[in-house]
Amino acid sequence: MSERPIYFDLPDAGPTRLSAGLGSLTVVGLGPGEAHWLTPAAQHALASASDLVGYGPYLDRIPDRPDCVKHGSDNRVELDRARHALGLAARGGKVAVVSGGDPGVFAMAAAVFEALEAGEPTWLALPITVEPGITAMLAAAAKAGAPLGGDFCAISLSDNLKPWEVITARLEAALAADFVISLYNPISKARPWQLGAALELAARHRPPETPVIFARAVGRRDEALRVLAMSEAVAAAETADMATLVMIGASSTRLIERPGQRPIVYTPRSVTKSPWATSQGRT
Amino acid sequence: MSERPIYFDLPDAGPTRLSAGLGSLTVVGLGPGEAHWLTPAAQHALASASDLVGYGPYLDRIPDRPDCVKHGSDNRVELDRARHALGLAARGGKVAVVSGGDPGVFAMAAAVFEALEAGEPTWLALPITVEPGITAMLAAAAKAGAPLGGDFCAISLSDNLKPWEVITARLEAALAADFVISLYNPISKARPWQLGAALELAARHRPPETPVIFARAVGRRDEALRVLAMSEAVAAAETADMATLVMIGASSTRLIERPGQRPIVYTPRSVTKSPWATSQGRT
């Protein structure tokens, strides 16, 4: 990497010059649910693609077109899928790589750039764009109320790509600093205990009544929203699955009870006391 | 707050029962730019509202309708605006409170719930929903590449609602744990030095070549994307404004240089070394 102090400075990103024979690649965020959260820009990218590349169930959400080929794949082969998409674009395809939620948040965008960096030098001439989407954390928060009202962080619990020690150190830091914490990829058959361990750690830092949200498949017909007290969340870890977003409240996150309606979960914008008093007292 | 272990458990959020005479309130995220990032669900909420409440420039983005009243306000009176909206809904209005980006991220949703919690008891019977939107951090990341490819956090630099000591302690924690850090509300006339101080702190933890993104008005016609090395970012702090999202890379965040195109900024999904080695060595 060069050490130029200013890498680039664009008053307007402008149109990319197309090289002859090359296609293009867009990584498109579908949002977490049905089409009501698909942005017009993402819709347009899908409608103008010659090739759609992605995990099978995501491709199933997109209507078939005679002039568009769907290339479905398994969910675990992100780099293979990214290389395949780059190859299709290099051969002239107008390729859309589809991703659930937002492609930049624990999804396909970084995988595409990893494949680009390690791949064919000719791929570097491809115009590549990313279309943002509603990520699961925002959809889950909206459904629950406003739990992200204060400072927050997002951590993937998958230790396929980073050591578990890094995950726990980040959790410890976020808990001590009193962030609201969203946990992506909380649990899978191959990683059955990590969510429980993360929640046990959280329970040592947070008051027992702190709300913990289990938001499953938000925006889909089978969506389920469950809000537990921190003291009960560890025991409930095994009820989560790969479609669940888990959100651990800050020390100030609380409920507003309402007659005849479910409570609202929210984090006030203000911090009036030091969060470290709480944290230190419990560690 | 009650200490029931499970606050609620909804397999389906379902329709809310309407009380006679009451209206409803929806907090709607417009996304960060023009209409191409406005979700169909948000569009629907705006189109069916009798009253739109929000900061003037956001209301200007929504077409006028004869059966809909716009209630514009200044940007600094979130709680007054929230109370006004709740009052309108309690008198039968179908109210949409509009918010830039995502309403749950440093925007109007938490303000509405603060006003609800401290307000008229009758307001608790109102059906209140939140419609998520693309938040500035996701739009800026998409424009730059995939800088949020690893674990990340979002911190508001405004010390109107929390002590500066809390902000710096959170920054320190996030830097030490090697999160990618998005800074919202980085600078204003009343808060001219905080961004510089935050970037000085970051420069003590991150390698000097770490990319720092200044993304201004992403998605709007006057958008500007600037990527600097950490070593130069402090001096550039004064070029940011309230429409700027500042993103500080993790120690692994890097550029992919491309012939004839601007570089891509991305954070690989993998963590192969402990980030603390880097951080400790520089503190």
Coordinates of N, CA and C in Angstrom, one line a residue, chain A residues 72-186:
Chain A
G72 N -27.0 -20.0 -8.3 CA -27.1 -20.2 -6.9 C -26.0 -21.0 -6.3
S73 N -25.8 -20.8 -5.0 CA -24.7 -21.6 -4.4 C -25.1 -21.8 -2.9
D74 N -24.3 -22.6 -2.3 CA -24.3 -22.8 -0.8 C -24.0 -21.6 -0.1
N75 N -24.4 -21.5 1.2 CA -24.1 -20.3 2.0 C -22.7 -20.2 2.5
R76 N -21.9 -21.3 2.4 CA -20.6 -21.2 3.1 C -19.4 -21.0 2.2
V77 N -19.7 -20.7 0.9 CA -18.6 -20.6 0.0 C -18.5 -19.2 -0.6
E78 N -18.4 -18.2 0.3 CA -18.4 -16.8 -0.1 C -17.3 -16.5 -1.1
L79 N -16.1 -17.0 -0.8 CA -15.0 -16.6 -1.7 C -15.1 -17.3 -3.1
D80 N -15.5 -18.5 -3.1 CA -15.8 -19.2 -4.4 C -16.8 -18.4 -5.2
R81 N -17.9 -18.0 -4.5 CA -19.0 -17.3 -5.2 C -18.5 -16.0 -5.7
A82 N -17.6 -15.3 -4.9 CA -17.1 -14.0 -5.3 C -16.2 -14.1 -6.5
R83 N -15.4 -15.1 -6.5 CA -14.5 -15.4 -7.7 C -15.3 -15.7 -8.9
H84 N -16.4 -16.5 -8.8 CA -17.2 -16.8 -9.9 C -17.9 -15.6 -10.4
A85 N -18.3 -14.7 -9.6 CA -19.0 -13.5 -10.0 C -18.0 -12.6 -10.7
L86 N -16.8 -12.4 -10.2 CA -15.8 -11.6 -10.8 C -15.4 -12.1 -12.2
G87 N -15.3 -13.5 -12.3 CA -15.1 -14.1 -13.6 C -16.2 -13.8 -14.6
L88 N -17.4 -13.9 -14.2 CA -18.5 -13.6 -15.1 C -18.5 -12.2 -15.6
A89 N -18.2 -11.3 -14.7 CA -18.1 -9.9 -15.0 C -17.0 -9.6 -16.0
A90 N -15.8 -10.3 -15.8 CA -14.7 -10.1 -16.6 C -15.0 -10.6 -18.1
R91 N -15.9 -11.5 -18.2 CA -16.3 -12.0 -19.5 C -17.4 -11.3 -20.1
G92 N -17.8 -10.1 -19.5 CA -18.8 -9.2 -20.1 C -20.1 -9.2 -19.4
G93 N -20.3 -10.0 -18.4 CA -21.6 -10.0 -17.7 C -21.9 -8.8 -16.9
K94 N -23.1 -8.4 -16.8 CA -23.6 -7.4 -15.8 C -24.0 -8.1 -14.6
V95 N -23.1 -8.3 -13.7 CA -23.3 -9.2 -12.6 C -23.8 -8.5 -11.3
A96 N -24.9 -9.1 -10.7 CA -25.3 -8.6 -9.4 C -25.1 -9.8 -8.4
V97 N -24.2 -9.5 -7.4 CA -24.1 -10.5 -6.3 C -25.1 -10.1 -5.2
V98 N -26.0 -11.0 -4.9 CA -27.0 -10.6 -3.9 C -26.6 -11.1 -2.5
S99 N -27.0 -10.3 -1.6 CA -26.6 -10.4 -0.2 C -27.9 -10.1 0.7
G100 N -28.1 -10.9 1.7 CA -29.2 -10.5 2.6 C -28.8 -9.2 3.4
G101 N -29.7 -8.5 3.9 CA -29.4 -7.3 4.7 C -28.6 -6.3 3.9
D102 N -27.6 -5.8 4.6 CA -26.6 -4.9 3.9 C -25.4 -5.7 3.5
P103 N -24.9 -5.5 2.3 CA -23.8 -6.4 1.8 C -22.5 -6.1 2.5
G104 N -22.4 -4.9 3.1 CA -21.2 -4.5 3.8 C -21.0 -5.0 5.2
V105 N -22.1 -5.5 5.8 CA -22.1 -5.9 7.2 C -22.2 -7.4 7.3
F106 N -21.0 -8.0 7.5 CA -20.9 -9.5 7.6 C -21.5 -10.2 6.5
A107 N -21.3 -9.7 5.3 CA -22.0 -10.3 4.1 C -21.0 -10.3 2.9
M108 N -21.5 -10.2 1.7 CA -20.7 -10.5 0.5 C -19.7 -9.4 0.1
A109 N -19.9 -8.1 0.5 CA -19.0 -7.1 -0.1 C -17.6 -7.3 0.2
A110 N -17.3 -7.6 1.5 CA -15.8 -7.8 1.8 C -15.3 -9.1 1.2
A111 N -16.1 -10.1 1.0 CA -15.7 -11.3 0.3 C -15.3 -11.0 -1.1
V112 N -16.1 -10.2 -1.8 CA -15.8 -9.8 -3.2 C -14.5 -9.1 -3.3
F113 N -14.2 -8.2 -2.3 CA -13.0 -7.5 -2.4 C -11.8 -8.3 -2.0
E114 N -12.0 -9.3 -1.1 CA -10.9 -10.2 -0.8 C -10.6 -11.0 -2.1
A115 N -11.6 -11.5 -2.8 CA -11.4 -12.2 -4.0 C -10.7 -11.4 -5.1
L116 N -11.1 -10.1 -5.2 CA -10.6 -9.2 -6.1 C -9.1 -9.0 -5.9
E117 N -8.7 -8.8 -4.6 CA -7.4 -8.5 -4.2 C -6.4 -9.6 -4.5
A118 N -7.0 -10.9 -4.3 CA -6.1 -12.0 -4.5 C -6.3 -12.7 -5.9
G119 N -7.1 -12.0 -6.8 CA -7.5 -12.7 -8.0 C -6.7 -12.2 -9.2
E120 N -7.3 -12.4 -10.4 CA -6.7 -12.0 -11.7 C -6.5 -10.5 -11.7
P121 N -5.3 -10.1 -12.2 CA -5.1 -8.6 -12.3 C -6.1 -7.9 -13.2
T122 N -6.6 -8.6 -14.2 CA -7.5 -8.0 -15.1 C -8.8 -7.6 -14.4
W123 N -9.1 -8.3 -13.3 CA -10.4 -7.9 -12.6 C -10.4 -6.5 -12.0
L124 N -9.1 -6.0 -11.8 CA -9.0 -4.7 -11.2 C -9.6 -3.6 -12.1
A125 N -9.8 -3.9 -13.4 CA -10.3 -2.9 -14.3 C -11.9 -2.8 -14.2
L126 N -12.5 -3.8 -13.6 CA -13.9 -3.9 -13.5 C -14.5 -2.8 -12.7
P127 N -15.6 -2.2 -13.2 CA -16.4 -1.3 -12.4 C -17.1 -2.1 -11.3
I128 N -16.9 -1.8 -10.1 CA -17.5 -2.5 -9.0 C -18.2 -1.5 -8.1
T129 N -19.5 -1.8 -7.8 CA -20.2 -0.9 -6.9 C -20.9 -1.7 -5.8
V130 N -21.3 -1.1 -4.7 CA -22.0 -1.7 -3.7 C -23.3 -1.0 -3.4
E131 N -24.5 -1.7 -3.4 CA -25.8 -1.1 -3.1 C -26.2 -1.4 -1.7
P132 N -26.2 -0.4 -0.8 CA -26.5 -0.7 0.6 C -28.0 -1.2 0.8
G133 N -28.2 -1.9 1.9 CA -29.5 -2.4 2.3 C -29.7 -2.2 3.8
I134 N -30.9 -2.4 4.2 CA -31.3 -2.4 5.6 C -30.6 -3.6 6.3
T135 N -29.7 -3.4 7.2 CA -29.1 -4.6 7.8 C -29.9 -5.1 9.0
A136 N -29.8 -6.4 9.3 CA -30.7 -7.0 10.3 C -30.8 -6.2 11.6
M137 N -29.6 -5.6 12.1 CA -29.6 -4.9 13.3 C -30.6 -3.7 13.3
L138 N -30.7 -3.0 12.2 CA -31.6 -1.9 12.1 C -33.1 -2.3 12.0
A139 N -33.3 -3.4 11.3 CA -34.7 -4.0 11.3 C -35.1 -4.5 12.6
A140 N -34.2 -5.2 13.3 CA -34.6 -5.7 14.7 C -34.8 -4.5 15.6
A141 N -34.0 -3.5 15.5 CA -34.1 -2.4 16.4 C -35.4 -1.7 16.2
A142 N -35.8 -1.4 14.9 CA -37.0 -0.8 14.6 C -38.2 -1.6 15.1
K143 N -38.2 -2.9 15.0 CA -39.3 -3.7 15.5 C -39.4 -3.6 17.0
A144 N -38.3 -3.5 17.7 CA -38.3 -3.5 19.2 C -38.6 -2.1 19.7
G145 N -38.3 -1.1 19.0 CA -38.4 0.3 19.5 C -37.3 1.1 19.0
A146 N -36.4 1.4 20.0 CA -35.1 2.2 19.6 C -34.0 1.8 20.5
P147 N -33.7 0.4 20.5 CA -32.6 0.0 21.4 C -31.2 0.6 21.0
L148 N -31.0 1.0 19.8 CA -29.7 1.6 19.3 C -29.7 3.1 19.5
G149 N -30.5 3.6 20.4 CA -30.5 5.1 20.7 C -29.2 5.7 21.2
G150 N -28.3 4.9 21.7 CA -27.0 5.3 22.2 C -25.9 4.8 21.3
D151 N -24.7 4.9 21.7 CA -23.6 4.3 21.0 C -23.7 2.8 20.9
F152 N -23.3 2.2 19.8 CA -23.5 0.7 19.7 C -22.4 0.1 18.9
C153 N -22.3 -1.2 18.9 CA -21.4 -1.9 18.1 C -22.0 -3.2 17.5
A154 N -21.4 -3.7 16.5 CA -21.8 -5.0 15.9 C -20.6 -5.9 15.8
I155 N -20.8 -7.1 16.3 CA -19.8 -8.2 16.4 C -20.3 -9.5 15.8
S156 N -19.6 -10.1 14.9 CA -19.9 -11.4 14.4 C -19.4 -12.4 15.4
L157 N -20.2 -13.3 15.8 CA -19.8 -14.3 16.8 C -19.1 -15.5 16.1
S158 N -19.1 -15.5 14.7 CA -18.5 -16.6 14.0 C -16.9 -16.6 14.3
D159 N -16.4 -17.7 14.7 CA -15.0 -17.9 14.9 C -14.4 -18.7 13.7
N160 N -15.1 -18.7 12.6 CA -14.5 -19.3 11.4 C -13.3 -18.4 10.9
L161 N -13.5 -17.1 11.0 CA -12.6 -16.2 10.4 C -11.7 -15.4 11.4
K162 N -11.9 -15.5 12.7 CA -11.1 -14.9 13.7 C -11.1 -15.7 14.9
P163 N -10.0 -15.6 15.7 CA -9.9 -16.4 16.9 C -11.0 -16.0 17.9
W164 N -11.4 -17.0 18.7 CA -12.4 -16.7 19.7 C -11.9 -15.7 20.8
E165 N -10.6 -15.7 21.0 CA -10.0 -14.7 21.9 C -10.2 -13.3 21.5
V166 N -10.2 -13.1 20.2 CA -10.5 -11.7 19.6 C -11.9 -11.3 19.9
I167 N -12.8 -12.3 19.7 CA -14.2 -12.0 19.9 C -14.5 -11.7 21.4
T168 N -14.0 -12.5 22.3 CA -14.2 -12.2 23.7 C -13.6 -10.9 24.1
A169 N -12.4 -10.6 23.6 CA -11.8 -9.3 24.0 C -12.6 -8.1 23.5
R170 N -13.1 -8.3 22.3 CA -14.0 -7.2 21.8 C -15.3 -7.1 22.6
L171 N -15.9 -8.2 22.9 CA -17.1 -8.2 23.8 C -16.8 -7.5 25.1
E172 N -15.7 -7.9 25.7 CA -15.3 -7.3 27.0 C -15.2 -5.8 26.9
A173 N -14.5 -5.3 25.8 CA -14.3 -3.9 25.6 C -15.6 -3.2 25.4
A174 N -16.5 -3.8 24.7 CA -17.8 -3.2 24.4 C -18.7 -3.2 25.6
L175 N -18.6 -4.2 26.4 CA -19.4 -4.3 27.6 C -18.9 -3.2 28.6
A176 N -17.6 -3.2 28.8 CA -17.0 -2.2 29.7 C -17.4 -0.8 29.3
A177 N -17.4 -0.5 28.0 CA -17.6 0.8 27.6 C -19.1 1.1 27.4
D178 N -20.0 0.1 27.8 CA -21.4 0.3 27.8 C -22.0 0.6 26.4
F179 N -21.5 -0.1 25.4 CA -22.2 0.0 24.1 C -23.4 -0.9 24.1
V180 N -24.4 -0.6 23.3 CA -25.4 -1.6 22.9 C -24.7 -2.5 22.0
I181 N -24.9 -3.8 22.1 CA -24.1 -4.8 21.3 C -25.0 -5.7 20.4
S182 N -24.8 -5.6 19.1 CA -25.5 -6.5 18.2 C -24.7 -7.7 17.9
L183 N -25.2 -8.9 18.0 CA -24.4 -10.1 17.7 C -25.0 -10.7 16.4
Y184 N -24.1 -10.7 15.4 CA -24.5 -11.4 14.1 C -23.9 -12.8 14.1
N185 N -24.5 -13.7 13.3 CA -24.0 -15.1 13.2 C -23.9 -15.7 14.6
P186 N -25.0 -15.6 15.5 CA -24.8 -15.9 16.9 C -24.6 -17.4 17.1

